[in-house]
Steps between C-alpha positions, in 0.01 A plus 500: 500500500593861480214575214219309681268726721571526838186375587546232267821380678349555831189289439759201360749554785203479759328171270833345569553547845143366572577175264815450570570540870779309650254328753255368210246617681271603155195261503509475093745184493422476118558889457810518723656219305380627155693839640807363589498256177474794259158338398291867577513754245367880598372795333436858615142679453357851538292573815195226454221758505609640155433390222829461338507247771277250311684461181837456710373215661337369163817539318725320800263267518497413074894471508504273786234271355804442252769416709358365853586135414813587440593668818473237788267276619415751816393803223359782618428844326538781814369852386627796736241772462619888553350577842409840594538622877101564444464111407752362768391640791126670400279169431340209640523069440164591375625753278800335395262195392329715288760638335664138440168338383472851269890425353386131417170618322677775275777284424257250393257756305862519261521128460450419130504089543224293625533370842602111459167291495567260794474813717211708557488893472248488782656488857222357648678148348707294674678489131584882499880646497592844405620472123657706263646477125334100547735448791337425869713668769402476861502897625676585840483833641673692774461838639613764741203493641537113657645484858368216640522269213867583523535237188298788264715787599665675316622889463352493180207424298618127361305260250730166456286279267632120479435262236247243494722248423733561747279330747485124303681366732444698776110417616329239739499202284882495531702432809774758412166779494321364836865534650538870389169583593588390894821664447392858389235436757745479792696821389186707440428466842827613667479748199169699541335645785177281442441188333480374158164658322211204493537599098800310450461172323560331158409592155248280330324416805161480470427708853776748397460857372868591400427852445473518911868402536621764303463813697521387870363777761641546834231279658271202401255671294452488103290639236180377482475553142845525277599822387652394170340571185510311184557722154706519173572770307779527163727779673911432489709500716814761594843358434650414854829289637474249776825386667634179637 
């Protein structure tokens, strides 16, 4: 790892410590076993308020469209952002949200496929799921800026996005998801500092907004309107490398 960044290795060294602890304390089941499986795969981006930022995450985001099936059936993509001293320590949830929602929106301003027609580009539907190069991913952000919600902390500015079809079996009209819903339940309360955010429930229901679970604030409150905005434009994107 001698040619990576330092804060490249420092952001993966502290990622593994959180995910990995001895204890399995991490409230992720699904994440920590995709971890220790070698089902994640991770790629490095410039700080998220540039530019350059937005075709990194395109570009990670087209290659692992390619390859997710192949890499475990607890994928994830996690993207480590470059974090600034001014970014780690200088901003709000609120501004952190912001930033997040703006990542998602440029990233999706690059997208050159149409979004899959079972799911709606407006978030006001039940039916909506972040998507990109025709794949839906479900979007999962953590932040320096989290304390209480000890489960989105992080020392850096984080964006995992999982797979749509990652959750098939894991949902509420199967026992095996109802059981890991009580499960990651029970460890995000001995986890965090508060409880689980009223926002948390399962895609496709009808009184569920899943844009609201993913950027979780330090308390019970939400959006009232979602941040994220719908465009397409024919830019490409920069050649990156994610790792496994």
């Amino acid at each position: 790892m001698s040619e990576i960044p330092d804060w490249q290795q420092d952001a993966f060294r502290q990622f593994t410590a959180m995910i990995a602890d001895p204890e399995g304390k991490y409230p992720c089941i699904p994440g920590r076993q995709g971890f220790l499986s070698n089902h994640l795969r991770f790629g490095f981006a410039t700080d998220p308020r540039n530019e350059a930022s937005t075709l990194e995450v395109a570009d990670f985001l087209r290659q692992y469209g390619e390859c997710s099936r192949d890499t475990g059936k607890y994928a994830s993509l996690v993207l480590f952002f470059e974090t600034p001293e001014d970014l780690a320590e200088g901003r709000s949830i609120e501004d952190n949200e912001a930033l997040f929602w703006s990542v998602l929106s440029r990233v999706s301003a690059v997208d050159t496929v149409p979004w899959p027609d079972q799911i709606s580009t407006d978030p006001s539907n039940h039916s909506w799921e972040f998507c990109f190069d025709g794949q839906p991913y479900f979007a999962f952000c953590a932040t320096p800026a989290h304390q209480l919600r000890r489960s989105r902390h992080t020392p850096y500015f984080v964006i995992a996005f999982q797979p749509r079809w990652v959750f098939e079996d894991i949902n509420d009209s199967t026992a095996f998801g109802r059981n890991m819903k009580k499960l990651i339940r029970k460890k995000l309360a001995d986890y965090d500092s508060i409880p689980a955010h009223p926002s948390l429930k399962w895609y496709g229901q009808e009184n569920n907004l899943e844009w609201k679970q993913y950027f979780l604030r330090d308390d019970e409150s939400a959006p009232s309107k979602c941040p994220f905005t719908y465009m397409k434009n024919k830019f490409k994107g920069l050649g990156t490398k994610f790792h496994s």
